[in-house]
Coordinates of C-alpha atoms in Angstrom, one line a residue:
X11 CA 96.7 148.7 86.7
X12 CA 95.1 146.5 89.4
X13 CA 95.7 142.8 89.6
X14 CA 94.0 140.1 91.7
X15 CA 93.6 136.4 91.4
X16 CA 90.2 135.1 92.3
X17 CA 90.2 131.9 94.3
X18 CA 87.8 129.9 96.5
X19 CA 90.3 129.9 99.5
X20 CA 91.2 132.4 102.2
X21 CA 89.9 135.9 102.8
X22 CA 88.6 138.1 100.0
X23 CA 87.6 141.7 100.5
X24 CA 84.0 142.4 99.3
X25 CA 82.8 145.3 97.2
X26 CA 80.6 146.4 100.1
X27 CA 83.6 146.9 102.4
X28 CA 83.3 143.5 104.2
X29 CA 85.3 140.3 103.8
X30 CA 84.4 136.8 102.7
X31 CA 86.2 134.0 104.6
X32 CA 86.6 130.5 103.1
X33 CA 88.2 127.6 105.0
X34 CA 88.3 123.9 104.0
X35 CA 88.2 121.4 106.9
X36 CA 86.1 118.4 106.1
X37 CA 86.9 116.5 109.3
X38 CA 85.9 119.4 111.6
X39 CA 82.2 119.8 112.7
X40 CA 82.4 123.5 113.6
X41 CA 84.9 126.3 113.0
X42 CA 84.9 129.8 114.5
X43 CA 86.3 132.8 112.8
X44 CA 88.3 134.9 115.2
X45 CA 88.8 138.5 114.1
X46 CA 91.7 139.9 116.1
X47 CA 91.2 143.6 115.9
X48 CA 91.4 146.0 118.9
X49 CA 88.5 144.1 120.4
X50 CA 88.8 140.5 119.3
X51 CA 85.5 138.8 118.2
X52 CA 84.5 135.3 117.2
X53 CA 81.9 134.4 114.6
X54 CA 80.6 130.9 113.9
X55 CA 81.2 129.8 110.3
X56 CA 78.6 128.0 108.2
X57 CA 79.6 124.4 107.6
X58 CA 78.8 123.0 104.1
X59 CA 78.4 119.3 103.2
X60 CA 81.5 119.4 101.0
X61 CA 83.7 120.3 104.0
X62 CA 83.8 124.1 103.4
X63 CA 83.3 126.5 106.3
X64 CA 82.3 130.1 105.2
X65 CA 81.5 133.4 106.8
X66 CA 80.9 136.8 105.3
X67 CA 81.5 139.8 107.6
X68 CA 79.6 142.7 106.3
X69 CA 79.2 144.8 109.5
X70 CA 81.1 148.1 108.9
X71 CA 84.4 148.4 110.7
X72 CA 84.4 144.7 111.8
X73 CA 86.8 143.3 109.1
X74 CA 88.6 144.7 106.1
X75 CA 92.1 145.0 104.6
X76 CA 94.6 144.9 107.4
X77 CA 92.4 142.8 109.7
X78 CA 94.2 140.0 111.5
X79 CA 92.3 136.7 111.8
X80 CA 92.6 133.0 112.7
X81 CA 90.3 130.0 112.7
X82 CA 89.3 128.5 116.1
X83 CA 89.0 124.7 116.1
X84 CA 86.7 122.8 118.5
X85 CA 89.7 121.8 120.7
X86 CA 90.6 125.4 121.2
X87 CA 93.5 125.5 118.8
X88 CA 93.9 128.7 116.8
X89 CA 95.3 128.2 113.3
X90 CA 96.3 130.6 110.6
X91 CA 94.7 130.6 107.2
X92 CA 96.5 128.1 104.9
X93 CA 95.7 130.4 102.0
X94 CA 96.8 133.5 103.8
X95 CA 98.1 136.3 101.6
X96 CA 100.1 137.7 104.5
X97 CA 101.2 136.6 108.0
X98 CA 103.1 139.6 109.3
X99 CA 104.1 138.1 112.6
X100 CA 105.2 134.7 111.4
X101 CA 103.6 131.3 110.5
X102 CA 102.3 130.6 114.0
X103 CA 100.5 133.9 114.3
X104 CA 97.4 135.5 112.8
X105 CA 96.8 136.0 109.1
X106 CA 96.1 139.4 107.6
X107 CA 93.4 140.3 105.1
X108 CA 95.0 141.7 102.0
X109 CA 93.3 143.7 99.2
X110 CA 95.5 142.8 96.2
X111 CA 93.7 145.5 94.0
X112 CA 95.1 148.2 96.3
X113 CA 98.5 147.8 94.6
X114 CA 98.7 150.0 91.5
X115 CA 101.1 148.5 89.0
X116 CA 102.8 151.2 86.9
X117 CA 100.9 151.4 83.6
X118 CA 104.0 152.8 81.8
X119 CA 105.9 149.6 82.0
X120 CA 103.4 146.9 82.9
X121 CA 100.8 147.9 80.3
X122 CA 103.2 146.9 77.5
X123 CA 105.0 144.0 79.3
X124 CA 104.5 140.7 77.6
X125 CA 107.6 139.0 79.0
X126 CA 110.5 137.7 76.9
X127 CA 110.9 134.8 74.6
X128 CA 112.5 131.8 76.2
X129 CA 115.4 131.8 73.7
X130 CA 116.5 135.1 75.4
X131 CA 116.7 133.5 78.9
X132 CA 119.9 134.0 80.9
X133 CA 118.9 133.1 84.4
X134 CA 120.2 134.3 87.7
X135 CA 119.2 132.3 90.8
X136 CA 119.2 134.2 94.1
X137 CA 118.2 133.9 97.7
X138 CA 116.5 137.1 98.9
X139 CA 117.9 136.9 102.5
X140 CA 121.5 136.6 101.5
X141 CA 121.7 138.4 98.2
X142 CA 122.2 141.8 99.9
X143 CA 123.0 143.1 103.4
X144 CA 119.4 144.1 104.0
X145 CA 118.1 140.6 103.0
X146 CA 114.8 141.8 101.7
X147 CA 112.8 142.5 98.5
X148 CA 114.0 146.1 98.5
X149 CA 117.6 145.0 98.6
X150 CA 117.2 142.8 95.6
X151 CA 115.5 145.7 93.7
X152 CA 118.5 147.9 94.5
X153 CA 120.8 145.5 92.7
X154 CA 118.8 145.0 89.5
X155 CA 121.1 147.3 87.5
X156 CA 124.0 145.1 88.3
X157 CA 122.1 142.2 86.8
X158 CA 121.2 144.1 83.7
X159 CA 124.8 145.2 83.2
X160 CA 125.9 141.6 83.6
X161 CA 123.6 140.4 80.8
X162 CA 121.0 138.6 82.8
X163 CA 117.5 138.5 81.5
X164 CA 115.6 136.6 84.2
X165 CA 115.7 136.4 88.0
X166 CA 114.9 133.0 89.5
X167 CA 114.1 133.7 93.2
X168 CA 114.4 130.9 95.7
X169 CA 111.0 130.2 97.5
X170 CA 109.6 133.1 99.4
X171 CA 106.4 131.4 100.8
X172 CA 106.2 132.0 104.5
X173 CA 108.4 129.6 106.6
X174 CA 109.1 129.3 110.3
X175 CA 111.6 131.7 111.8
X176 CA 113.6 134.5 110.2
X177 CA 116.0 132.6 108.0
X178 CA 115.5 129.6 105.7
X179 CA 116.4 128.5 102.2
X180 CA 112.6 128.6 101.6
X181 CA 111.9 124.9 101.0
X182 CA 110.3 124.6 104.5
X183 CA 107.4 126.9 103.6
X184 CA 104.0 126.3 105.1
X185 CA 101.9 129.1 103.8
X186 CA 102.2 128.9 100.0
X187 CA 100.4 132.2 99.3
X188 CA 102.1 134.5 101.8
X189 CA 105.5 136.0 101.1
X190 CA 107.8 135.6 104.1
X191 CA 107.4 138.6 106.3
X192 CA 111.2 138.8 106.9
X193 CA 111.6 139.8 103.2
X194 CA 108.9 142.5 103.3
X195 CA 105.2 142.9 102.7
X196 CA 103.4 141.6 99.6
X197 CA 103.5 145.0 98.0
X198 CA 107.3 145.0 98.4
X199 CA 107.5 141.9 96.3
X200 CA 105.3 143.4 93.7
X201 CA 107.5 146.6 93.6
X202 CA 110.5 144.3 93.0
X203 CA 108.7 142.6 90.1
X204 CA 107.6 146.0 88.6
X205 CA 111.2 147.3 89.0
X206 CA 112.6 144.2 87.2
X207 CA 110.1 144.5 84.4
X208 CA 111.0 148.2 83.9
X209 CA 114.5 147.0 83.2
X210 CA 113.5 144.2 80.8
X211 CA 114.1 141.5 83.4
X212 CA 111.8 138.5 83.8
X213 CA 111.1 137.2 87.3
X214 CA 110.6 133.5 88.0
X215 CA 109.7 132.1 91.5
X216 CA 110.7 128.8 92.9
X217 CA 107.6 127.0 94.3
X218 CA 107.4 123.8 96.4
X219 CA 104.5 121.5 95.7
X220 CA 106.0 118.2 96.9
X221 CA 105.8 118.8 100.7
X222 CA 105.2 121.3 103.5
X223 CA 107.9 122.3 106.0
X224 CA 108.1 120.4 109.4
X225 CA 107.2 123.4 111.6
X226 CA 104.1 125.6 111.2
X227 CA 102.0 123.4 109.1
X228 CA 98.7 123.0 110.9
X229 CA 96.8 121.2 108.1
X230 CA 97.4 117.9 109.9
X231 CA 95.4 119.2 112.8
X232 CA 92.1 119.9 111.0
X233 CA 92.4 118.6 107.4
X234 CA 94.0 115.1 107.1
X235 CA 92.3 114.9 103.7
X236 CA 95.1 117.1 102.5
X237 CA 97.5 114.1 102.7
X238 CA 97.4 110.6 101.2
X239 CA 98.9 108.0 103.5
X240 CA 99.0 105.6 100.6
X241 CA 102.0 107.5 99.3
X242 CA 105.0 107.8 101.5
X243 CA 107.7 110.5 101.1
X244 CA 110.7 111.6 103.2
X245 CA 108.4 114.1 104.8
X246 CA 105.7 111.6 105.7
X247 CA 102.4 111.1 103.9
X248 CA 102.3 112.7 100.5
X249 CA 100.2 115.7 99.6
X250 CA 96.9 114.2 98.3
X251 CA 96.9 114.8 94.6
X252 CA 95.2 111.6 93.6
X253 CA 93.2 110.1 96.5
X254 CA 89.7 110.7 98.0
X255 CA 88.8 114.5 98.1
X256 CA 91.9 115.4 96.1
X257 CA 90.0 117.8 93.9
X258 CA 90.2 120.6 96.4
X259 CA 93.9 119.9 97.1
X260 CA 94.7 119.9 93.4
X261 CA 92.8 123.2 93.1
X262 CA 94.8 124.7 96.0
X263 CA 98.1 124.3 94.2
X264 CA 96.8 125.1 90.7
X265 CA 95.4 128.3 92.1
X266 CA 98.7 128.9 93.9
X267 CA 100.6 128.7 90.5
X268 CA 98.1 131.1 88.9
X269 CA 98.1 133.4 91.9
X270 CA 101.8 134.1 91.6
X271 CA 101.7 134.6 87.9
X272 CA 98.5 136.8 87.8
X273 CA 98.6 138.7 91.1
X274 CA 102.3 139.2 91.2
X275 CA 102.8 139.4 87.5
X276 CA 105.5 136.8 87.5
X277 CA 106.9 135.5 84.2
X278 CA 107.2 131.9 85.3
X279 CA 107.7 129.3 88.0
X280 CA 110.3 126.8 88.9
X281 CA 108.6 123.7 90.3
X282 CA 110.9 122.1 92.9
X283 CA 111.6 118.4 92.9
X284 CA 108.6 117.1 91.0
X285 CA 110.1 113.6 91.3
X286 CA 109.1 113.8 95.0
X287 CA 105.4 114.5 94.1
X288 CA 103.3 111.4 94.4
X289 CA 100.4 111.5 91.9
X290 CA 99.0 108.6 90.0
X291 CA 96.2 110.7 88.5
X292 CA 95.9 111.6 84.8
X293 CA 96.7 114.3 84.1
X294 CA 99.1 114.6 87.1
X295 CA 99.4 117.9 89.0
X296 CA 102.4 119.1 86.9
X297 CA 100.6 118.6 83.7
X298 CA 97.4 120.2 85.2
X299 CA 99.4 123.3 86.3
X300 CA 100.9 123.6 82.8
X301 CA 97.5 123.3 81.2
X302 CA 96.0 125.9 83.6
X303 CA 98.7 128.4 82.8
X304 CA 98.2 127.8 79.1
X305 CA 94.5 128.5 79.3
X306 CA 95.0 131.5 81.5
X307 CA 97.9 134.0 81.7
X308 CA 99.9 132.2 79.0
X309 CA 97.3 133.3 76.4
X310 CA 98.4 136.9 76.9
X311 CA 102.1 136.9 77.5
X312 CA 105.2 134.8 77.7
X313 CA 105.0 132.5 80.8
X314 CA 107.6 129.9 81.4
X315 CA 107.9 126.7 83.5
X316 CA 111.1 125.3 84.8
X317 CA 111.1 121.8 86.4
X318 CA 113.5 120.1 88.7
X319 CA 113.2 116.3 88.1
X320 CA 115.8 113.8 89.1
X321 CA 114.0 111.2 87.0
X322 CA 114.9 113.0 83.7
X323 CA 111.3 112.5 82.3
X324 CA 111.5 114.0 78.9
X325 CA 107.8 113.7 78.5
X326 CA 107.2 116.8 80.6
X327 CA 109.3 118.9 78.2
X328 CA 107.5 118.2 75.0
X329 CA 105.9 121.2 73.2
X330 CA 102.4 122.2 74.3
X331 CA 99.5 121.0 72.2
X332 CA 98.3 124.6 71.9
X333 CA 100.5 127.0 70.0
X334 CA 98.6 129.9 71.7
X335 CA 100.9 129.7 74.7
X336 CA 104.2 131.3 73.9
X337 CA 106.3 129.6 76.5
X338 CA 109.3 127.7 77.4
X339 CA 109.1 124.4 79.4
X340 CA 112.6 123.4 80.6
X341 CA 114.3 121.3 83.2
X342 CA 117.3 122.0 85.4
X343 CA 119.8 119.6 83.8
X344 CA 121.7 118.2 86.7
X345 CA 123.5 115.9 84.3
X346 CA 125.4 118.7 82.6
X347 CA 126.3 120.1 86.0
X348 CA 127.6 116.8 87.3
X349 CA 129.7 116.2 84.2
X350 CA 131.3 119.6 84.2
X351 CA 131.9 119.5 88.0
X352 CA 133.7 116.1 87.7
X353 CA 135.8 117.5 84.8
X354 CA 136.7 120.7 86.6
X355 CA 137.3 119.4 90.1
X356 CA 137.9 115.6 89.8
X357 CA 135.5 114.9 92.6
X358 CA 133.9 111.5 92.6
X359 CA 131.7 111.3 95.8
X360 CA 128.0 110.6 95.8
X361 CA 126.1 111.1 92.6
X362 CA 129.3 112.2 90.8
X363 CA 130.0 108.4 90.7
X364 CA 127.7 108.1 87.7
X365 CA 130.0 110.5 85.7
X366 CA 133.5 109.5 86.6
X367 CA 133.9 106.7 84.0
X368 CA 134.0 109.2 81.1
X369 CA 132.8 112.7 82.1
X370 CA 133.6 114.2 78.7
X371 CA 131.4 111.5 77.0
X372 CA 128.6 112.4 79.4
X373 CA 129.1 116.1 78.7
X374 CA 129.0 115.6 75.0
X375 CA 125.7 113.7 75.2
X376 CA 124.3 116.5 77.4
X377 CA 125.3 119.2 74.9
X378 CA 124.1 117.2 71.9
X379 CA 121.0 115.3 73.2
X380 CA 119.9 116.9 76.5
X381 CA 120.2 114.3 79.3
X382 CA 123.3 112.1 79.8
X383 CA 121.1 109.4 81.4
X384 CA 118.3 108.5 79.1
X385 CA 117.1 105.2 80.6
X386 CA 120.4 103.4 81.3
X387 CA 121.0 101.7 84.7
X388 CA 122.5 104.1 87.2
X389 CA 125.4 102.7 89.3
X390 CA 124.8 105.4 92.0
X391 CA 121.1 104.2 92.2
X392 CA 122.1 100.5 92.5
X393 CA 121.2 99.8 88.9
X394 CA 117.9 101.6 88.7
X395 CA 117.2 102.9 85.3
X396 CA 117.1 106.7 85.1
X397 CA 115.8 109.0 82.4
X398 CA 114.0 108.9 79.1
X399 CA 115.2 109.6 75.5
X400 CA 115.7 113.3 75.0
X401 CA 117.6 113.8 71.7
X402 CA 114.4 114.9 70.0
X403 CA 114.1 117.9 72.2
X404 CA 115.7 121.3 71.5
X405 CA 118.6 122.7 73.6
X406 CA 116.1 125.2 75.0
X407 CA 114.5 122.4 77.1
X408 CA 117.6 122.0 79.3
X409 CA 118.8 124.7 81.7
X410 CA 122.5 124.4 82.1
X411 CA 124.5 125.5 85.1
X412 CA 127.8 125.2 87.0
X413 CA 126.4 126.1 90.4
X414 CA 123.1 126.2 92.2
X415 CA 121.9 126.6 95.8
X416 CA 121.8 122.8 96.0
X417 CA 125.2 122.1 94.5
X418 CA 126.9 124.6 96.8
X419 CA 124.7 124.5 99.9
X420 CA 124.5 120.7 100.2
X421 CA 128.3 120.6 100.6
X422 CA 129.4 120.6 104.3
X423 CA 131.1 123.9 104.1
X424 CA 129.2 125.5 101.2
X425 CA 132.2 125.9 98.9
X426 CA 131.8 127.4 95.5
X427 CA 133.3 126.1 92.3
X428 CA 135.9 128.9 92.3
X429 CA 137.3 127.4 95.5
X430 CA 137.3 123.8 94.1
X431 CA 138.6 124.1 90.5
X432 CA 141.8 125.5 89.1
X433 CA 141.3 129.0 87.6
X434 CA 142.0 127.9 84.1
X435 CA 139.4 125.1 84.4
X436 CA 136.9 127.6 85.8
X437 CA 137.3 130.0 82.9
X438 CA 137.0 127.2 80.4
X439 CA 133.8 125.7 81.7
X440 CA 132.4 129.3 82.1
X441 CA 133.0 130.0 78.5
X442 CA 131.4 126.7 77.6
X443 CA 128.3 127.3 79.7
X444 CA 127.6 130.9 78.7
X445 CA 127.8 130.4 74.9
X446 CA 126.1 127.1 74.5
X447 CA 122.6 127.0 73.0
X448 CA 121.1 125.7 76.3
X449 CA 119.7 128.5 78.5
X450 CA 122.4 129.2 81.1
X451 CA 121.9 129.9 84.8
X452 CA 124.2 131.5 87.3
X453 CA 123.9 131.3 91.1
X454 CA 124.2 134.6 92.9
X455 CA 127.8 135.8 93.2
X456 CA 129.1 133.3 90.6
X457 CA 129.7 136.1 88.1
X458 CA 132.5 137.5 90.3
X459 CA 133.7 134.2 91.9
X460 CA 132.3 135.1 95.3
X461 CA 134.4 133.8 98.1
X462 CA 131.5 133.7 100.6
X463 CA 130.0 130.2 101.1
X464 CA 126.4 129.4 100.7
X465 CA 125.6 127.2 103.7
X466 CA 122.5 125.3 104.7
X467 CA 120.6 127.4 107.3
X468 CA 117.2 127.5 109.1
X469 CA 115.6 128.9 112.2
X470 CA 113.4 126.2 113.8
X471 CA 112.3 125.9 117.4
X472 CA 114.8 124.4 119.8
X473 CA 114.0 120.7 119.6
X474 CA 113.7 120.6 115.8
X475 CA 116.7 122.8 115.4
X476 CA 118.9 120.3 117.3
X477 CA 117.5 117.4 115.3
X478 CA 118.3 119.2 112.1
X479 CA 121.9 120.0 113.3
X480 CA 122.5 116.4 114.3
X481 CA 120.9 115.0 111.1
X482 CA 123.0 117.4 109.0
X483 CA 126.2 116.1 110.5
X484 CA 125.1 112.5 110.2
X485 CA 124.6 113.0 106.5
X486 CA 128.4 113.3 106.0
X487 CA 129.5 110.4 108.2
X488 CA 129.9 108.2 105.2
X489 CA 132.5 110.5 103.7
X490 CA 136.2 109.7 104.5
X491 CA 137.0 113.3 105.5
X492 CA 134.2 113.3 108.0
X493 CA 134.7 109.8 109.5
X494 CA 136.0 111.5 112.7
X495 CA 133.2 112.9 114.9
X496 CA 135.5 115.9 115.6
X497 CA 135.5 116.7 111.9
X498 CA 131.7 116.4 111.7
X499 CA 131.4 118.8 114.6
X500 CA 133.1 121.5 112.6
X501 CA 130.3 121.5 110.0
X502 CA 128.5 124.8 110.5
X503 CA 125.3 124.6 112.6
X504 CA 122.3 125.3 110.3
X505 CA 120.5 127.0 113.2
X506 CA 123.2 129.4 114.2
X507 CA 122.7 133.0 113.1
X508 CA 126.4 133.1 112.1
X509 CA 125.8 130.4 109.5
X510 CA 123.2 132.6 107.8
X511 CA 125.4 135.7 108.1
X512 CA 128.4 133.9 106.5
X513 CA 126.3 133.2 103.5
X514 CA 125.6 136.8 102.5
X515 CA 127.4 138.1 99.4
X516 CA 130.2 140.5 99.8
X517 CA 129.5 143.3 97.3
X518 CA 132.9 144.9 97.7
X519 CA 134.5 141.8 96.1
X520 CA 133.9 142.8 92.5
X521 CA 136.1 145.8 93.0
X522 CA 139.1 143.6 93.7
X523 CA 141.2 141.0 91.8
X524 CA 140.5 138.2 90.9
X525 CA 136.8 138.9 91.3
X526 CA 136.9 141.9 89.0
X527 CA 138.4 139.9 86.2
X528 CA 135.9 137.1 86.5
X529 CA 133.0 139.6 86.4
X530 CA 134.5 141.1 83.2
X531 CA 134.7 137.7 81.6
X532 CA 131.0 137.0 82.4
X533 CA 129.9 140.4 81.0
X534 CA 131.9 139.9 77.8
X535 CA 130.6 136.4 77.2
X536 CA 126.9 137.3 77.9
X537 CA 127.2 140.4 75.6
X538 CA 128.5 138.0 72.9
X539 CA 125.6 135.6 73.6
X540 CA 123.1 138.4 73.3
X541 CA 124.6 139.8 70.1
X542 CA 125.6 136.6 68.2
X543 CA 123.8 133.6 69.5
X544 CA 120.4 134.4 71.2
X545 CA 118.9 136.0 68.0
X546 CA 119.5 132.7 66.2
X547 CA 118.1 130.2 68.7
X548 CA 114.3 130.4 67.9
X549 CA 113.2 127.4 65.9
X550 CA 116.0 125.0 66.8
X551 CA 115.3 121.3 66.6
X552 CA 116.7 118.5 68.6
X553 CA 120.0 116.7 68.1
X554 CA 123.5 117.9 67.4
X555 CA 126.7 116.3 66.1
X556 CA 129.3 115.4 68.8
X557 CA 132.8 113.9 68.4
X558 CA 135.7 113.1 70.6
X559 CA 139.4 113.7 70.4
X560 CA 141.1 111.6 73.1
X561 CA 139.9 111.5 76.7
X562 CA 139.3 115.2 77.4
X563 CA 138.6 117.0 74.1
X564 CA 135.4 117.2 72.1
X565 CA 133.6 119.0 69.4
X566 CA 129.9 119.7 69.1
X567 CA 128.1 121.3 66.2
X568 CA 124.6 122.6 66.4
X569 CA 122.3 123.8 63.6
X570 CA 120.7 127.0 64.9
X571 CA 117.2 128.1 64.2
X572 CA 118.3 130.4 61.4
X573 CA 120.2 127.6 59.7
X574 CA 123.7 128.7 60.8
X575 CA 126.1 126.3 62.5
X576 CA 127.6 126.9 65.9
X577 CA 130.7 124.9 66.7
X578 CA 132.3 124.3 70.1
X579 CA 135.8 122.8 70.2
X580 CA 137.2 122.3 73.6
X581 CA 140.0 120.6 75.5
X582 CA 138.8 120.2 79.1
X583 CA 142.0 118.7 80.4
X584 CA 145.3 119.8 81.9
X585 CA 147.4 118.4 78.9
X586 CA 147.5 119.7 75.3
X587 CA 145.6 117.7 72.7
X588 CA 147.0 117.3 69.1
X589 CA 145.4 116.1 65.9
X590 CA 142.2 118.1 66.2
X591 CA 140.8 118.8 62.7
X592 CA 140.1 122.4 61.9
X593 CA 136.6 123.7 62.2
X594 CA 135.0 126.2 59.9
X595 CA 133.4 129.4 60.7
X596 CA 134.0 132.9 62.1
X597 CA 135.8 132.7 65.5
X598 CA 133.5 134.2 68.2
X599 CA 135.5 133.5 71.3
X600 CA 138.7 131.7 72.4
X601 CA 139.6 130.8 75.9
X602 CA 142.3 131.3 77.2
X603 CA 142.5 134.8 75.6
X604 CA 146.2 134.3 74.5
X605 CA 145.4 131.0 72.7
X606 CA 146.6 130.7 69.1
X607 CA 143.7 132.3 67.2
X608 CA 144.5 130.4 64.0
X609 CA 141.4 128.2 63.5
X610 CA 143.5 125.9 61.3
X611 CA 145.8 124.9 64.2
X612 CA 145.4 121.2 65.0
X613 CA 146.5 121.4 68.6
X614 CA 144.4 122.5 71.6
X615 CA 146.2 123.9 74.7
X616 CA 145.1 122.7 78.2
X617 CA 141.7 124.1 79.3
X618 CA 140.9 125.7 76.0
X619 CA 137.6 126.5 74.4
X620 CA 136.8 127.8 70.9
X621 CA 133.4 128.9 69.6
X622 CA 132.9 129.4 65.9
X623 CA 129.9 130.5 63.8
X624 CA 129.3 129.5 60.2
X625 CA 126.5 131.7 58.9
X626 CA 123.6 130.1 57.1
X627 CA 124.4 132.0 53.9
X628 CA 128.0 130.9 54.0
X629 CA 126.8 127.2 54.4
X630 CA 124.7 127.7 51.3
X631 CA 127.7 129.0 49.4
X632 CA 126.2 132.5 49.1
X633 CA 128.4 135.7 49.2

């Protein structure tokens, strides 16, 4: 099987053995194509009235797959191709012509692969560079069996688009079509996807459409039309999705989304921080990408979109107009994370301030209705209203989690929840997360309570690196524990190689206590989810019934897609709770394991969770 995404940008091998080059630079009168083979050569490109510069190289032996090339501007600056499929020597160096059809996808698995229904999603977020000792695509592939045994059904890979240096979270990418060379070649990423599919695993990729990184982005030098100064962002002028000449810019990112799904056979994308995209157009770029996927690859197989959106805009999560796209559209639900984090740790700094008044009430609303904040004034945001009503949406629209790269890595020392919460609290919230109808997500190493931190790291040039280090430490100056400059100086330097190395997972940990026991708990809970809960989720509607028992206990009852009732009863506090009415249904799981298994008991021990299932036929009074 051969797969390639046709697009108007970049370098495309021709059937006659040559290469067609396309470069958009409306403000530049003349561009030269520089082919950097053994004997570099320069070729004038034809400038078109719409700002495109084109050149087809047809002379045998002059250009083909593997050829390195750049574009020469009138001022002498050489720039890589913004639509490069590969930049083997980094973002400042030459791009490489890639023939995507040269990769032969294995017919035995890919021919029948149609993805998986969203209701089966159990997501595992990972960073390629720190997931394994080798820090590359091949290293991830070597650990896929661990994820299958765990009960994961989908990888969510942090951004791999080429970034400056050899280490980065990925959100500083500047070449959106080129996998970072430090992780391997394009075909190595494709081998990873093929290996995942062979094991029944979906693969999602995190993509960044709200900004370019601060180093290695040359678009400002020759294409100011790519940005709209009418919109300001933390990174400067916004990407131009709605101003003059925005059509080409919009196409650039729509093609990028389709490129990853079609050429790399990905099963979906996670769109980073769409609240930071400035687009007053209709439809906006997020809706346009969703529609393009629905018209394209989504007609043939399951393709899913995951959004990050601090604004809690439920409108993006509504079902698609066309039922031909078998898909899931969901949002990372920070609200449920924040409520659970406050419950488990007692922390109140920063955005947790919006949840400290009654974290169990916020959690109950998340479990029953999706968002905790659905348009109410947010104290943390100085009274700004946040969110939209979401009770009409099914649980499948809200990805739930206890940890992510953000929630760990944005801490000064990258501590994980297992280092912040009592063990009993950690087990209770884990049992809640993994059996709730919302699609659960784990962050790499969470399944065995990894002790290694996940720190903020990057590899910029000297001046920018120092600015990032200083800025990182200033961020924490407002926290009491970092009021002393000496305390801030102990915050790990993002640019130090040691910071990156410290963030790698220790794969010997699962062999030892207590990591071994936590891994066993995750495996058991996900096996239970796969057997008892996932098959019943399709067709669920919005809304559930939630009630409270004192300050820290709650019960939530969901009607599942097959008509059965799933009941959660939990005491998420350190003191027992009495007077809890009995719930009906078969007991699926109790945490802690030695808790009284009598479902008629009216008392809940500290940090306890009960899951019960009332079959649809039992609810109807049938034998």
